[in-house]
Amino acid sequence: MLIKLARLSLWNRRGTALLTLLSLIISLVLLLGIDHIRKEARNSFTNTVSGTDLIVGARSGQLNLLLYSVFRIGNATANVSWQTYERIARHPQIAWTIPLSLGDSHRGYRVLGTNQSYFEHYRYASSQQLQFAEGAAFQGVYEAVLGAEVARQLGYTLGQEITLAHGIGAVSFSEHKDKPFTVTGILAPTGTPVDQTVHVSLEGIEAIHLDWQQGAPMPGRQISAEQALEMDLTPKAITAFMVGLNSRMATFVVQRQVNEFRGEPLTAILPGVALAELWQMLSMVENILLLITLLVLVAGLVGMMTTLLASMRERQREVAILRAVGASPWYLFWLIQLEVLLLTLMAMLGAAGLLVAALWGVQDWLAANYGLFISINPFSWYTLYWAGGILLSAAVLACIPALVAYRRALTDGLSIRL
Amino acid sequence: MTTKPKIPAIELKDLTFWYRADGWQLHIPALSLASGQHLFVRGASGSGKTTLLNLLCGITVPNAGEIWLNGQALHQLSAAKRDKLRAADIGVVFQQLNLIPYLSVLDNVLLRAAFAKAPAAVMQQRAQDLLTALGLPASYWAQPASQLSVGQQQRVAIARALLTQPTLLIADEPTSALDADNRDAFMQVLLAEADKSGTTVIFVSHDQQLQRYFHYQLAMTDLAKGVVAC
C-alpha cells in the first residue's frame, strides 16, 4: 500500500513531478557525462603514445621534451646530432628507434621528419599501429603522409602538392616553395596529435634546408629540387628520437646511460611517467569541472526538496486521512522518502538512457571532428558508487520534507485546514 | 440489544488537556457510553470539539485523566499501539475531503484494511457489501474519488470508517457540506450501518436539528460540568 500510495501520489502531481524529474535528469546527465568524458580524456591522453620505452632529446625538462616530441607543442632548445643518434641506436639493448625532426610546418600543422620505422613501430592507445586510410608511406624524398585531420581540414587527397613553410606559425613568409611535396598517404584517425601532423622523410627535411642557413635562405645560393637529390641528404641533426628496448627490464639502465652520455648532453624520459605527471597538472581543471557538476546535482536535489516541501501544504488532507485510518507518523515519513526514492531512481534510469543515446549520437561526430574516441558505455563499477552516493544524498535531503510530514502528523492530527 | 459485557465502549475519567499550561483547558470529569449507543455532542467551533476528537482517536493524549476504549487504557498505550488501535477499532468521518482524490473509491475504503492488518479477501468483500448498501454499486468502485459528488464522498467515508467493524465511530460535522435531503439520507444510512456493525457513535455538530437521530445529546459545555451519559 505504501508503494501504491507513493506512486499514485506522484502521478497525481505529475506536472511538478515531471519538471522535478527533468531537472534531476539534466543534472545527472551532466554529472555522469562529465565524469565519463573525464575518464575517456584521461585514457585518450595517456594513450597518446604507447609501446615506446624512452624518448631521447637534447637536455631539457621531461615535460618540455614530452610536449614537443609527442604533442608537437613548443620547441626543442637544442638538437641531437646524427652521429650521437646513430651511436645510441646501436646500443645492444635497443630494438628500434624512431628519429623525429621538427621545426617546419604546413598551414599551421607541424611537419615531422622521420623514417619508415615510424609507421612500423609507433604505437598509440593499447598498442595500436598506425593505419593508412589511403595510400602508403612515403618512399621518395619529396613525398608526404598526412594525418587524418590535416587531410580532412584542408581537403587534401592523394597526389596533392604541398609546400612546407619554415617555422611553425600558421602564416609564414618563408616557404620552401621550390621543393613541393606530393601526398602519397593519409593516415586513419587516431585521436592523438598524429592526426595533426604532416609526415615527411628525414631526407626531405634535409633537402629543403640545403640552401638555408640560420633559418633563412642563403643569398645567391639556389639548389633546385633535382640538384638536391644528387647531394648527400643524411641529416646532420634531429630533434629527438623514440626508443623501443628489447626488454623492459633494461629501461632504467639505458635511461641512465643516455643521461650520462659523454658526447652530448641528453635527456631520456619514460613517456608513461611524463604523461602521468602532465595529467596531474591538468587534473586541477578536471576537478573543478567535477565540482561544478556536483553542485549542479545538489541544485537539482534541493529543487526536488523545494517542490516536495511546497506540496506538503496541499497534502495536509492526505496526512489527516492516513492518520485517521491508523497510519503512524513514521509511515508518513517513509511515504515521502519513498517518493524521493522513486523520483531519484527514475531520474537515474532516465539519465542513463539519455546519456547512452547522446554518446551514441555524438560518438562519430566527435571522432570525425575532434579525433576523440569515446566509448558508448559510460558505466563501470565506479558508477555504482555514484548511484549509491546520489541515492544516499537524496535520502538525506528528503529527511527535511519527510520530517515536516512527520511533524504535521503529530501536531495537526485530524484537522484539515483549508 | 447489546449482548456484550458491561464494559462501556468508551469511558473518560477526569480528563484534562491543554496546549499551554496557562492557556485554554479542556476538562471532562466523566463520560461513559455503552456499546452500540449513539451520542450527539453539540458545540460551536472553538469549544474544543476537534481537541476532543483527537483525544478520542488517540492522536493526542490527555495531560491528566483516563480514556478507556472497550476496556483498553488509551492514555497508557504507546503512540504506535494507539495508531494500531485506531486502525482496527476507531472509525473517523470528517466534515469533508474525506477521500484521497487519486485513489479509486474501493481503494479509499480498503486504505483502512492495510493498517488494520485484517485479512484482505474478507475486507474486500465487506468493502463491496458496505458500498452497495450505501448506494454505491460496483460501477462506482473503480472511479477516482474526486469524481464523486460530496454526498457520495461522505458515504464512501462511512464505508471506510465501518470497514473493520470498529468499536467507536467518530463523526466531525459530516453533514455540514450536504443539503437538507442529502443530510437526512446520510444520517439514516450512517446510523443504520453503525447499528449493523454494533458500533458506538459519537457525532459532533453544531446543527441542533440532527439531535433527533440520537439516543443521547450533550453540549460541549455540559461535558465540562460532568454530566454522564449512559
Coordinates of C-alpha atoms in Angstrom, one line a residue, chain B residues 8-218:
Chain B
P8 CA -18.5 0.7 28.4
A9 CA -17.4 1.2 24.8
I10 CA -15.8 4.5 25.7
E11 CA -15.2 5.9 29.2
L12 CA -13.5 9.2 30.1
K13 CA -12.4 9.9 33.7
D14 CA -11.3 13.3 34.9
L15 CA -9.8 14.1 31.6
T16 CA -7.7 17.3 31.3
F17 CA -6.0 18.6 28.2
W18 CA -4.2 21.8 27.5
Y19 CA -1.9 23.1 24.7
R20 CA -0.2 25.5 27.1
A21 CA -0.4 25.2 30.9
D22 CA -1.5 28.8 31.4
G23 CA -4.0 28.8 28.5
W24 CA -7.2 27.2 27.5
Q25 CA -8.1 23.9 29.1
L26 CA -10.5 21.1 28.2
H27 CA -11.8 19.3 31.3
I28 CA -14.2 16.4 31.2
P29 CA -14.9 15.0 34.7
A30 CA -16.6 11.9 33.5
L31 CA -18.3 10.4 30.3
S32 CA -19.3 6.9 29.7
L33 CA -21.1 5.4 26.7
A34 CA -22.3 1.8 26.4
S35 CA -21.6 -0.2 23.4
G36 CA -23.9 0.4 20.4
Q37 CA -25.2 3.8 21.7
H38 CA -25.3 7.0 19.7
L39 CA -24.2 10.2 21.3
F40 CA -24.7 13.7 19.8
V41 CA -22.3 16.3 21.0
R42 CA -23.3 19.9 20.3
G43 CA -20.8 22.6 20.2
A44 CA -19.8 25.8 18.4
S45 CA -16.4 26.0 16.8
G46 CA -13.7 26.8 19.3
S47 CA -15.5 24.8 22.1
G48 CA -12.9 22.1 22.0
K49 CA -14.6 19.7 19.6
T50 CA -11.6 18.9 17.5
T51 CA -9.4 18.5 20.6
L52 CA -12.0 16.1 22.0
L53 CA -11.9 14.1 18.7
N54 CA -8.1 14.0 18.6
L55 CA -8.2 12.7 22.2
L56 CA -10.8 10.0 21.5
C57 CA -8.9 8.9 18.5
G58 CA -5.6 8.6 20.4
I59 CA -3.9 11.1 18.2
T60 CA -3.2 13.2 21.2
V61 CA -3.0 12.1 24.8
P62 CA -4.5 13.9 27.8
N63 CA -2.3 15.8 30.2
A64 CA -4.2 14.1 33.1
G65 CA -7.1 11.7 33.4
E66 CA -8.0 8.4 31.7
I67 CA -9.6 7.3 28.4
W68 CA -10.8 3.7 28.2
L69 CA -11.8 2.3 24.9
N70 CA -13.5 -1.0 25.1
G71 CA -11.6 -1.8 28.3
Q72 CA -8.2 -0.7 27.0
A73 CA -6.4 2.2 28.6
L74 CA -5.8 4.5 25.7
H75 CA -4.0 7.0 27.8
Q76 CA -1.4 4.4 28.8
L77 CA -0.6 3.0 25.3
S78 CA 2.4 3.9 23.3
A79 CA 1.9 6.1 20.2
A80 CA 2.5 3.1 17.9
K81 CA -0.1 1.0 19.8
R82 CA -2.6 3.8 19.7
D83 CA -2.1 4.0 15.9
K84 CA -2.8 0.3 15.7
L85 CA -5.8 0.5 17.9
R86 CA -7.2 3.4 15.8
A87 CA -6.7 1.4 12.6
A88 CA -8.8 -1.5 14.0
D89 CA -11.2 0.0 16.5
I90 CA -12.0 3.6 15.6
G91 CA -13.6 5.0 12.5
V92 CA -13.5 8.6 11.6
V93 CA -15.6 10.7 9.3
F94 CA -14.6 14.2 8.6
Q95 CA -16.6 17.3 7.8
Q96 CA -15.5 17.0 4.1
L97 CA -12.5 16.0 2.0
N98 CA -12.6 12.5 3.5
L99 CA -11.1 10.8 0.5
I100 CA -7.7 10.7 -1.2
P101 CA -8.6 12.1 -4.6
Y102 CA -6.2 10.0 -6.7
L103 CA -7.3 6.6 -5.2
S104 CA -10.3 4.8 -6.5
V105 CA -13.5 4.6 -4.4
L106 CA -12.7 1.0 -3.5
D107 CA -9.1 1.7 -2.7
N108 CA -10.2 4.6 -0.4
V109 CA -12.3 2.2 1.6
L110 CA -9.6 -0.5 1.6
L111 CA -7.0 2.0 2.7
R112 CA -8.0 1.1 6.2
A113 CA -7.5 -2.6 5.8
A114 CA -3.8 -2.1 5.1
F115 CA -3.3 -0.6 8.5
A116 CA -5.8 -2.8 10.4
K117 CA -3.9 -6.0 9.3
A118 CA -7.2 -7.7 8.5
P119 CA -7.4 -10.5 6.0
A120 CA -7.6 -8.9 2.6
A121 CA -10.2 -11.1 1.0
V122 CA -12.6 -10.6 3.9
M123 CA -12.1 -6.9 3.8
Q124 CA -12.5 -6.7 0.0
Q125 CA -15.9 -8.5 0.3
R126 CA -17.0 -6.3 3.2
A127 CA -16.0 -3.1 1.4
Q128 CA -18.1 -4.1 -1.6
D129 CA -21.0 -5.0 0.6
L130 CA -20.8 -1.8 2.5
L131 CA -20.5 0.4 -0.6
T132 CA -23.5 -1.4 -2.2
A133 CA -25.5 -0.9 1.0
L134 CA -24.6 2.7 1.0
G135 CA -25.9 3.2 -2.5
L136 CA -22.6 3.0 -4.4
P137 CA -22.9 -0.1 -6.6
A138 CA -20.0 -1.7 -8.5
S139 CA -20.0 0.8 -11.3
Y140 CA -18.6 3.4 -8.9
W141 CA -15.8 1.3 -7.3
A142 CA -13.1 1.9 -9.9
Q143 CA -13.8 5.6 -10.3
P144 CA -11.3 8.1 -8.8
A145 CA -12.8 9.5 -5.6
S146 CA -12.5 13.0 -6.9
Q147 CA -15.3 12.3 -9.5
L148 CA -18.0 11.7 -6.9
S149 CA -20.4 14.3 -5.5
V150 CA -19.9 15.5 -2.0
G151 CA -22.8 13.3 -0.7
Q152 CA -21.3 10.3 -2.4
Q153 CA -17.9 11.0 -1.0
Q154 CA -19.3 11.2 2.5
R155 CA -21.0 7.8 2.1
V156 CA -17.6 6.3 1.0
A157 CA -16.2 7.8 4.2
I158 CA -18.8 5.9 6.2
A159 CA -17.9 2.7 4.4
R160 CA -14.3 3.2 5.2
A161 CA -15.0 4.1 8.9
L162 CA -17.1 1.0 9.4
L163 CA -14.9 -1.4 7.3
T164 CA -13.3 -3.1 10.3
Q165 CA -16.4 -3.1 12.4
P166 CA -14.8 -0.7 14.9
T167 CA -15.9 -0.2 18.5
L168 CA -16.2 3.5 18.0
L169 CA -17.2 5.8 15.1
I170 CA -16.4 9.4 15.4
A171 CA -18.1 11.9 13.1
D172 CA -17.0 15.5 12.9
E173 CA -19.8 17.6 11.3
P174 CA -20.0 15.1 8.4
T175 CA -23.2 16.8 7.1
S176 CA -22.1 20.4 7.0
A177 CA -21.4 20.2 3.3
L178 CA -24.7 18.5 2.4
D179 CA -28.1 19.9 1.5
A180 CA -31.1 19.0 3.6
D181 CA -32.3 16.0 1.6
N182 CA -28.8 14.5 1.4
R183 CA -28.3 15.2 5.1
D184 CA -31.3 13.2 6.2
A185 CA -30.4 10.3 3.9
F186 CA -26.8 10.5 5.2
M187 CA -27.9 10.3 8.8
Q188 CA -30.1 7.4 8.2
V189 CA -27.5 5.2 6.4
L190 CA -24.8 6.2 8.9
L191 CA -26.8 5.2 11.9
A192 CA -28.3 2.1 10.3
E193 CA -24.9 0.8 9.2
A194 CA -23.4 1.6 12.6
D195 CA -26.1 -0.4 14.2
K196 CA -25.4 -3.4 11.9
S197 CA -21.8 -3.3 12.9
G198 CA -22.6 -2.8 16.5
T199 CA -20.6 0.4 16.6
T200 CA -20.9 3.1 19.1
V201 CA -21.2 6.5 17.5
I202 CA -20.1 9.9 18.8
F203 CA -21.3 12.6 16.5
V204 CA -20.2 16.2 16.9
S205 CA -22.1 19.0 15.3
H206 CA -23.4 22.5 15.8
D207 CA -26.6 21.6 13.9
Q208 CA -29.2 21.1 16.5
Q209 CA -31.7 19.7 14.0
L210 CA -29.7 16.5 13.9
Q211 CA -30.3 15.8 17.6
R212 CA -33.4 13.8 16.9
Y213 CA -31.5 10.9 15.4
F214 CA -29.6 10.2 18.6
H215 CA -30.1 8.3 21.8
Y216 CA -28.3 11.0 23.8
Q217 CA -27.4 14.6 23.4
L218 CA -24.8 16.7 25.1

